[in-house]
Amino acid sequence: MSKIDQFETEIILNGMTDEDFIEYEKLLKKVRTPFSKRQHCYTTAIRFPCEYAEQAVKLIKYGLENFEDGWFSTYTSYLYIGHIYEKAREYQKAFDAYLSAKAVLGSEQQDYIEELSKDLLWMKLHIDAFQYSKELEDWFLCYEKIDAFSKSFVNSEFRLAVAGMVIALHYGKKDEAKQRLETAKQICLPNYTGKLNNILARHQYQDSFNETPESITFIQNMKI
């Protein structure tokens, strides 16, 4: 294990102090490209436990502020900030980070925008206590454009079912809402394997259901 790998393992376990940032800066000087320096910051930060969420975000922002690079590493940095805050149940902060990621993309990276719309609609639902908004519907329709394979992952399938149900209820489409609710409830069951289970198993990948407590409670309590 290299010195920087060992250092990253230690800060993931114990968090980061101001002195650690000074030491990390010294170690990153040995990393060649700005992209790789940023990558070290965000791939390390995403592995911090929830109690170190703010430290993890500080580490990613350190990479953004100190190493100039292109749109992809900037987008990924903000995306990971969103993931960190989402895991820590800081949904407004996660939403703001995803918006920053979207702003980096502009209008030229449509595939990335479509993928990101899943995260934006999910945080919007949490912020609005699972109520309809036009913004939610726009992101839902955007994510619907993505390929069928990506939409079939368990968590993606669940998010689309919940968002689709909220939107259907807004328009008075009770039959569609009931169908989507039933899909969401099935996904919540402990024995649900998902549409991609057999394909992913061949590649030794486990597609597991891991959604927010708020969303699961919302679905379990919903009656139509």
PDB file of C-alpha atoms in Angstrom:
ATOM      1  CA  MET A   1       0.000   0.000   0.000  1.00  0.00           C
ATOM      2  CA  SER A   2       1.382   3.410  -0.994  1.00  0.00           C
ATOM      3  CA  LYS A   3       1.771   6.246   1.498  1.00  0.00           C
ATOM      4  CA  ILE A   4      -1.192   8.155   0.057  1.00  0.00           C
ATOM      5  CA  ASP A   5      -3.392   5.024   0.078  1.00  0.00           C
ATOM      6  CA  GLN A   6      -2.480   4.402   3.709  1.00  0.00           C
ATOM      7  CA  PHE A   7      -3.225   8.020   4.593  1.00  0.00           C
ATOM      8  CA  GLU A   8      -6.617   7.882   2.863  1.00  0.00           C
ATOM      9  CA  THR A   9      -7.521   4.696   4.730  1.00  0.00           C
ATOM     10  CA  GLU A  10      -6.721   6.410   8.029  1.00  0.00           C
ATOM     11  CA  ILE A  11      -8.794   9.538   7.364  1.00  0.00           C
ATOM     12  CA  ILE A  12     -11.758   7.440   6.190  1.00  0.00           C
ATOM     13  CA  LEU A  13     -11.728   5.674   9.561  1.00  0.00           C
ATOM     14  CA  ASN A  14     -10.947   8.654  11.777  1.00  0.00           C
ATOM     15  CA  GLY A  15     -12.058  11.757   9.899  1.00  0.00           C
ATOM     16  CA  MET A  16      -9.894  14.738   8.902  1.00  0.00           C
ATOM     17  CA  THR A  17      -8.339  17.517  10.946  1.00  0.00           C
ATOM     18  CA  ASP A  18      -6.879  20.771   9.600  1.00  0.00           C
ATOM     19  CA  GLU A  19      -3.446  19.213  10.005  1.00  0.00           C
ATOM     20  CA  ASP A  20      -4.561  16.288   7.857  1.00  0.00           C
ATOM     21  CA  PHE A  21      -5.404  18.656   5.012  1.00  0.00           C
ATOM     22  CA  ILE A  22      -1.866  20.036   5.166  1.00  0.00           C
ATOM     23  CA  GLU A  23      -0.431  16.525   5.020  1.00  0.00           C
ATOM     24  CA  TYR A  24      -2.791  15.531   2.200  1.00  0.00           C
ATOM     25  CA  GLU A  25      -1.687  18.547   0.166  1.00  0.00           C
ATOM     26  CA  LYS A  26       1.920  17.356   0.454  1.00  0.00           C
ATOM     27  CA  LEU A  27       1.009  13.829  -0.643  1.00  0.00           C
ATOM     28  CA  LEU A  28      -1.063  15.039  -3.601  1.00  0.00           C
ATOM     29  CA  LYS A  29       1.954  16.875  -5.000  1.00  0.00           C
ATOM     30  CA  LYS A  30       3.246  13.447  -6.011  1.00  0.00           C
ATOM     31  CA  VAL A  31       0.073  12.788  -8.050  1.00  0.00           C
ATOM     32  CA  ARG A  32       0.655  13.871 -11.636  1.00  0.00           C
ATOM     33  CA  THR A  33      -2.493  15.357 -13.158  1.00  0.00           C
ATOM     34  CA  PRO A  34      -5.144  17.756 -11.794  1.00  0.00           C
ATOM     35  CA  PHE A  35      -7.805  15.178 -12.720  1.00  0.00           C
ATOM     36  CA  SER A  36      -6.066  12.502 -10.644  1.00  0.00           C
ATOM     37  CA  LYS A  37      -5.675  14.898  -7.713  1.00  0.00           C
ATOM     38  CA  ARG A  38      -9.392  15.693  -7.773  1.00  0.00           C
ATOM     39  CA  GLN A  39     -10.210  12.039  -8.218  1.00  0.00           C
ATOM     40  CA  HIS A  40      -8.273  11.188  -5.072  1.00  0.00           C
ATOM     41  CA  CYS A  41     -10.346  13.754  -3.188  1.00  0.00           C
ATOM     42  CA  TYR A  42     -13.806  12.624  -4.281  1.00  0.00           C
ATOM     43  CA  THR A  43     -13.208   8.868  -4.368  1.00  0.00           C
ATOM     44  CA  THR A  44     -11.829   9.071  -0.834  1.00  0.00           C
ATOM     45  CA  ALA A  45     -14.556  11.392   0.456  1.00  0.00           C
ATOM     46  CA  ILE A  46     -17.423   9.215  -0.785  1.00  0.00           C
ATOM     47  CA  ARG A  47     -16.161   6.410   1.488  1.00  0.00           C
ATOM     48  CA  PHE A  48     -16.360   8.486   4.694  1.00  0.00           C
ATOM     49  CA  PRO A  49     -19.053   7.338   7.163  1.00  0.00           C
ATOM     50  CA  CYS A  50     -22.113   9.572   7.595  1.00  0.00           C
ATOM     51  CA  GLU A  51     -20.831  11.162  10.809  1.00  0.00           C
ATOM     52  CA  TYR A  52     -17.983  12.673   8.788  1.00  0.00           C
ATOM     53  CA  ALA A  53     -20.222  14.007   6.010  1.00  0.00           C
ATOM     54  CA  GLU A  54     -19.150  17.639   6.368  1.00  0.00           C
ATOM     55  CA  GLN A  55     -15.484  16.646   6.423  1.00  0.00           C
ATOM     56  CA  ALA A  56     -16.024  14.561   3.295  1.00  0.00           C
ATOM     57  CA  VAL A  57     -17.657  17.498   1.516  1.00  0.00           C
ATOM     58  CA  LYS A  58     -14.825  19.766   2.636  1.00  0.00           C
ATOM     59  CA  LEU A  59     -12.347  17.342   1.082  1.00  0.00           C
ATOM     60  CA  ILE A  60     -14.158  17.355  -2.272  1.00  0.00           C
ATOM     61  CA  LYS A  61     -14.402  21.159  -2.246  1.00  0.00           C
ATOM     62  CA  TYR A  62     -10.687  21.281  -1.487  1.00  0.00           C
ATOM     63  CA  GLY A  63     -10.095  19.350  -4.710  1.00  0.00           C
ATOM     64  CA  LEU A  64     -12.408  21.662  -6.657  1.00  0.00           C
ATOM     65  CA  GLU A  65     -10.772  24.824  -5.351  1.00  0.00           C
ATOM     66  CA  ASN A  66      -7.135  23.793  -5.674  1.00  0.00           C
ATOM     67  CA  PHE A  67      -6.877  21.735  -8.866  1.00  0.00           C
ATOM     68  CA  GLU A  68      -8.091  23.108 -12.194  1.00  0.00           C
ATOM     69  CA  ASP A  69      -9.651  20.493 -14.455  1.00  0.00           C
ATOM     70  CA  GLY A  70     -12.422  19.915 -16.979  1.00  0.00           C
ATOM     71  CA  TRP A  71     -16.169  19.529 -16.727  1.00  0.00           C
ATOM     72  CA  PHE A  72     -16.231  15.805 -15.965  1.00  0.00           C
ATOM     73  CA  SER A  73     -14.293  15.924 -12.698  1.00  0.00           C
ATOM     74  CA  THR A  74     -16.231  19.046 -11.663  1.00  0.00           C
ATOM     75  CA  TYR A  75     -19.534  17.311 -12.395  1.00  0.00           C
ATOM     76  CA  THR A  76     -18.437  14.165 -10.553  1.00  0.00           C
ATOM     77  CA  SER A  77     -17.286  16.190  -7.545  1.00  0.00           C
ATOM     78  CA  TYR A  78     -20.688  17.848  -7.123  1.00  0.00           C
ATOM     79  CA  LEU A  79     -22.465  14.555  -7.828  1.00  0.00           C
ATOM     80  CA  TYR A  80     -20.531  12.888  -5.009  1.00  0.00           C
ATOM     81  CA  ILE A  81     -21.269  15.780  -2.667  1.00  0.00           C
ATOM     82  CA  GLY A  82     -24.935  15.109  -3.389  1.00  0.00           C
ATOM     83  CA  HIS A  83     -24.503  11.400  -2.678  1.00  0.00           C
ATOM     84  CA  ILE A  84     -22.746  12.142   0.613  1.00  0.00           C
ATOM     85  CA  TYR A  85     -25.492  14.499   1.796  1.00  0.00           C
ATOM     86  CA  GLU A  86     -28.214  12.140   0.597  1.00  0.00           C
ATOM     87  CA  LYS A  87     -26.687   9.293   2.591  1.00  0.00           C
ATOM     88  CA  ALA A  88     -26.549  11.586   5.624  1.00  0.00           C
ATOM     89  CA  ARG A  89     -30.251  12.500   5.071  1.00  0.00           C
ATOM     90  CA  GLU A  90     -29.390  16.156   4.426  1.00  0.00           C
ATOM     91  CA  TYR A  91     -31.797  16.316   1.528  1.00  0.00           C
ATOM     92  CA  GLN A  92     -31.806  20.074   0.842  1.00  0.00           C
ATOM     93  CA  LYS A  93     -28.008  20.112   0.733  1.00  0.00           C
ATOM     94  CA  ALA A  94     -28.032  17.061  -1.536  1.00  0.00           C
ATOM     95  CA  PHE A  95     -30.553  18.740  -3.843  1.00  0.00           C
ATOM     96  CA  ASP A  96     -28.398  21.887  -4.057  1.00  0.00           C
ATOM     97  CA  ALA A  97     -25.320  19.780  -4.877  1.00  0.00           C
ATOM     98  CA  TYR A  98     -27.178  17.961  -7.667  1.00  0.00           C
ATOM     99  CA  LEU A  99     -28.277  21.320  -9.076  1.00  0.00           C
ATOM    100  CA  SER A 100     -24.622  22.406  -9.087  1.00  0.00           C
ATOM    101  CA  ALA A 101     -23.741  19.207 -10.942  1.00  0.00           C
ATOM    102  CA  LYS A 102     -26.462  19.919 -13.507  1.00  0.00           C
ATOM    103  CA  ALA A 103     -25.189  23.493 -13.989  1.00  0.00           C
ATOM    104  CA  VAL A 104     -21.767  22.110 -14.938  1.00  0.00           C
ATOM    105  CA  LEU A 105     -23.339  20.023 -17.713  1.00  0.00           C
ATOM    106  CA  GLY A 106     -25.059  22.900 -19.477  1.00  0.00           C
ATOM    107  CA  SER A 107     -27.210  21.641 -22.337  1.00  0.00           C
ATOM    108  CA  GLU A 108     -24.576  19.635 -24.201  1.00  0.00           C
ATOM    109  CA  GLN A 109     -24.415  16.507 -22.029  1.00  0.00           C
ATOM    110  CA  GLN A 110     -27.976  15.253 -22.356  1.00  0.00           C
ATOM    111  CA  ASP A 111     -27.209  11.668 -21.315  1.00  0.00           C
ATOM    112  CA  TYR A 112     -25.713  12.868 -18.055  1.00  0.00           C
ATOM    113  CA  ILE A 113     -28.642  15.225 -17.462  1.00  0.00           C
ATOM    114  CA  GLU A 114     -31.098  12.370 -17.928  1.00  0.00           C
ATOM    115  CA  GLU A 115     -29.198  10.200 -15.449  1.00  0.00           C
ATOM    116  CA  LEU A 116     -28.916  13.035 -12.927  1.00  0.00           C
ATOM    117  CA  SER A 117     -32.642  13.792 -13.142  1.00  0.00           C
ATOM    118  CA  LYS A 118     -33.313  10.653 -11.072  1.00  0.00           C
ATOM    119  CA  ASP A 119     -31.387  12.154  -8.160  1.00  0.00           C
ATOM    120  CA  LEU A 120     -32.988  15.564  -8.586  1.00  0.00           C
ATOM    121  CA  LEU A 121     -36.538  14.195  -8.615  1.00  0.00           C
ATOM    122  CA  TRP A 122     -35.767  12.031  -5.584  1.00  0.00           C
ATOM    123  CA  MET A 123     -34.460  14.911  -3.474  1.00  0.00           C
ATOM    124  CA  LYS A 124     -37.326  17.155  -4.632  1.00  0.00           C
ATOM    125  CA  LEU A 125     -39.795  14.547  -3.391  1.00  0.00           C
ATOM    126  CA  HIS A 126     -38.111  14.450   0.015  1.00  0.00           C
ATOM    127  CA  ILE A 127     -37.918  18.223   0.352  1.00  0.00           C
ATOM    128  CA  ASP A 128     -41.607  18.577  -0.589  1.00  0.00           C
ATOM    129  CA  ALA A 129     -42.755  15.711   1.666  1.00  0.00           C
ATOM    130  CA  PHE A 130     -43.673  13.582  -1.382  1.00  0.00           C
ATOM    131  CA  GLN A 131     -46.013  16.162  -2.893  1.00  0.00           C
ATOM    132  CA  TYR A 132     -46.428  16.938  -6.584  1.00  0.00           C
ATOM    133  CA  SER A 133     -44.578  19.797  -8.265  1.00  0.00           C
ATOM    134  CA  LYS A 134     -44.116  20.732 -11.928  1.00  0.00           C
ATOM    135  CA  GLU A 135     -40.373  20.555 -11.379  1.00  0.00           C
ATOM    136  CA  LEU A 136     -40.734  16.970 -10.160  1.00  0.00           C
ATOM    137  CA  GLU A 137     -42.719  16.034 -13.245  1.00  0.00           C
ATOM    138  CA  ASP A 138     -40.138  17.629 -15.565  1.00  0.00           C
ATOM    139  CA  TRP A 139     -37.333  15.597 -14.015  1.00  0.00           C
ATOM    140  CA  PHE A 140     -39.466  12.459 -14.061  1.00  0.00           C
ATOM    141  CA  LEU A 141     -40.102  12.858 -17.798  1.00  0.00           C
ATOM    142  CA  CYS A 142     -36.415  13.551 -18.333  1.00  0.00           C
ATOM    143  CA  TYR A 143     -35.350  10.383 -16.548  1.00  0.00           C
ATOM    144  CA  GLU A 144     -37.969   8.368 -18.424  1.00  0.00           C
ATOM    145  CA  LYS A 145     -35.919   8.999 -21.586  1.00  0.00           C
ATOM    146  CA  ILE A 146     -32.966   7.003 -20.308  1.00  0.00           C
ATOM    147  CA  ASP A 147     -32.323   3.477 -21.541  1.00  0.00           C
ATOM    148  CA  ALA A 148     -34.423   0.595 -20.193  1.00  0.00           C
ATOM    149  CA  PHE A 149     -31.437  -1.194 -18.648  1.00  0.00           C
ATOM    150  CA  SER A 150     -30.500   1.763 -16.417  1.00  0.00           C
ATOM    151  CA  LYS A 151     -34.113   2.202 -15.326  1.00  0.00           C
ATOM    152  CA  SER A 152     -34.303  -1.452 -14.297  1.00  0.00           C
ATOM    153  CA  PHE A 153     -31.891  -1.264 -11.366  1.00  0.00           C
ATOM    154  CA  VAL A 154     -33.847  -1.808  -8.153  1.00  0.00           C
ATOM    155  CA  ASN A 155     -33.419   1.670  -6.688  1.00  0.00           C
ATOM    156  CA  SER A 156     -34.135   3.345 -10.032  1.00  0.00           C
ATOM    157  CA  GLU A 157     -37.249   1.220 -10.464  1.00  0.00           C
ATOM    158  CA  PHE A 158     -38.433   2.192  -6.978  1.00  0.00           C
ATOM    159  CA  ARG A 159     -37.809   5.904  -7.480  1.00  0.00           C
ATOM    160  CA  LEU A 160     -39.702   5.924 -10.756  1.00  0.00           C
ATOM    161  CA  ALA A 161     -42.601   4.032  -9.176  1.00  0.00           C
ATOM    162  CA  VAL A 162     -42.890   6.483  -6.269  1.00  0.00           C
ATOM    163  CA  ALA A 163     -42.522   9.605  -8.392  1.00  0.00           C
ATOM    164  CA  GLY A 164     -44.889   8.226 -11.029  1.00  0.00           C
ATOM    165  CA  MET A 165     -47.490   7.488  -8.363  1.00  0.00           C
ATOM    166  CA  VAL A 166     -47.309  11.035  -6.956  1.00  0.00           C
ATOM    167  CA  ILE A 167     -47.671  12.496 -10.455  1.00  0.00           C
ATOM    168  CA  ALA A 168     -50.520  10.139 -11.398  1.00  0.00           C
ATOM    169  CA  LEU A 169     -52.427  11.068  -8.235  1.00  0.00           C
ATOM    170  CA  HIS A 170     -52.024  14.756  -9.070  1.00  0.00           C
ATOM    171  CA  TYR A 171     -53.803  14.153 -12.387  1.00  0.00           C
ATOM    172  CA  GLY A 172     -56.468  11.921 -10.843  1.00  0.00           C
ATOM    173  CA  LYS A 173     -55.200   8.771 -12.548  1.00  0.00           C
ATOM    174  CA  LYS A 174     -56.003   6.399  -9.703  1.00  0.00           C
ATOM    175  CA  ASP A 175     -55.572   3.160 -11.621  1.00  0.00           C
ATOM    176  CA  GLU A 176     -52.069   4.107 -12.714  1.00  0.00           C
ATOM    177  CA  ALA A 177     -51.265   5.350  -9.214  1.00  0.00           C
ATOM    178  CA  LYS A 178     -52.416   2.043  -7.681  1.00  0.00           C
ATOM    179  CA  GLN A 179     -50.313   0.080 -10.142  1.00  0.00           C
ATOM    180  CA  ARG A 180     -47.211   2.117  -9.340  1.00  0.00           C
ATOM    181  CA  LEU A 181     -47.895   1.845  -5.612  1.00  0.00           C
ATOM    182  CA  GLU A 182     -48.119  -1.922  -5.893  1.00  0.00           C
ATOM    183  CA  THR A 183     -44.802  -1.974  -7.778  1.00  0.00           C
ATOM    184  CA  ALA A 184     -43.148   0.116  -5.070  1.00  0.00           C
ATOM    185  CA  LYS A 185     -44.523  -2.117  -2.306  1.00  0.00           C
ATOM    186  CA  GLN A 186     -43.289  -5.247  -4.076  1.00  0.00           C
ATOM    187  CA  ILE A 187     -39.805  -3.766  -4.315  1.00  0.00           C
ATOM    188  CA  CYS A 188     -39.873  -3.137  -0.552  1.00  0.00           C
ATOM    189  CA  LEU A 189     -40.371  -6.842   0.150  1.00  0.00           C
ATOM    190  CA  PRO A 190     -37.253  -8.642   1.452  1.00  0.00           C
ATOM    191  CA  ASN A 191     -37.386 -11.322  -1.266  1.00  0.00           C
ATOM    192  CA  TYR A 192     -37.559  -8.898  -4.213  1.00  0.00           C
ATOM    193  CA  THR A 193     -34.648  -9.579  -6.566  1.00  0.00           C
ATOM    194  CA  GLY A 194     -35.235  -7.084  -9.362  1.00  0.00           C
ATOM    195  CA  LYS A 195     -35.451  -7.346 -13.130  1.00  0.00           C
ATOM    196  CA  LEU A 196     -31.693  -7.502 -13.657  1.00  0.00           C
ATOM    197  CA  ASN A 197     -30.891 -10.108 -11.019  1.00  0.00           C
ATOM    198  CA  ASN A 198     -29.889 -12.951 -13.358  1.00  0.00           C
ATOM    199  CA  ILE A 199     -27.879 -10.741 -15.699  1.00  0.00           C
ATOM    200  CA  LEU A 200     -25.975  -8.987 -12.917  1.00  0.00           C
ATOM    201  CA  ALA A 201     -25.371 -12.209 -10.989  1.00  0.00           C
ATOM    202  CA  ARG A 202     -23.362 -13.539 -13.924  1.00  0.00           C
ATOM    203  CA  HIS A 203     -21.054 -10.553 -13.478  1.00  0.00           C
ATOM    204  CA  GLN A 204     -20.871 -11.034  -9.683  1.00  0.00           C
ATOM    205  CA  TYR A 205     -22.815  -7.824  -9.026  1.00  0.00           C
ATOM    206  CA  GLN A 206     -25.489  -7.640  -6.341  1.00  0.00           C
ATOM    207  CA  ASP A 207     -28.329  -5.235  -7.115  1.00  0.00           C
ATOM    208  CA  SER A 208     -29.624  -4.396  -3.652  1.00  0.00           C
ATOM    209  CA  PHE A 209     -32.530  -2.246  -2.494  1.00  0.00           C
ATOM    210  CA  ASN A 210     -31.267   0.615  -0.355  1.00  0.00           C
ATOM    211  CA  GLU A 211     -33.650   3.541  -0.173  1.00  0.00           C
ATOM    212  CA  THR A 212     -34.410   6.257   2.349  1.00  0.00           C
ATOM    213  CA  PRO A 213     -36.440   5.534   5.497  1.00  0.00           C
ATOM    214  CA  GLU A 214     -38.769   8.405   4.586  1.00  0.00           C
ATOM    215  CA  SER A 215     -39.630   6.947   1.184  1.00  0.00           C
ATOM    216  CA  ILE A 216     -40.245   3.454   2.528  1.00  0.00           C
ATOM    217  CA  THR A 217     -42.485   4.806   5.300  1.00  0.00           C
ATOM    218  CA  PHE A 218     -44.382   6.912   2.753  1.00  0.00           C
ATOM    219  CA  ILE A 219     -45.071   3.888   0.544  1.00  0.00           C
ATOM    220  CA  GLN A 220     -46.024   1.604   3.418  1.00  0.00           C
ATOM    221  CA  ASN A 221     -48.529   4.157   4.758  1.00  0.00           C
ATOM    222  CA  MET A 222     -49.983   5.152   1.378  1.00  0.00           C
ATOM    223  CA  LYS A 223     -53.551   4.099   0.620  1.00  0.00           C
ATOM    224  CA  ILE A 224     -55.334   4.810  -2.657  1.00  0.00           C
TER     225      ILE A 224
END
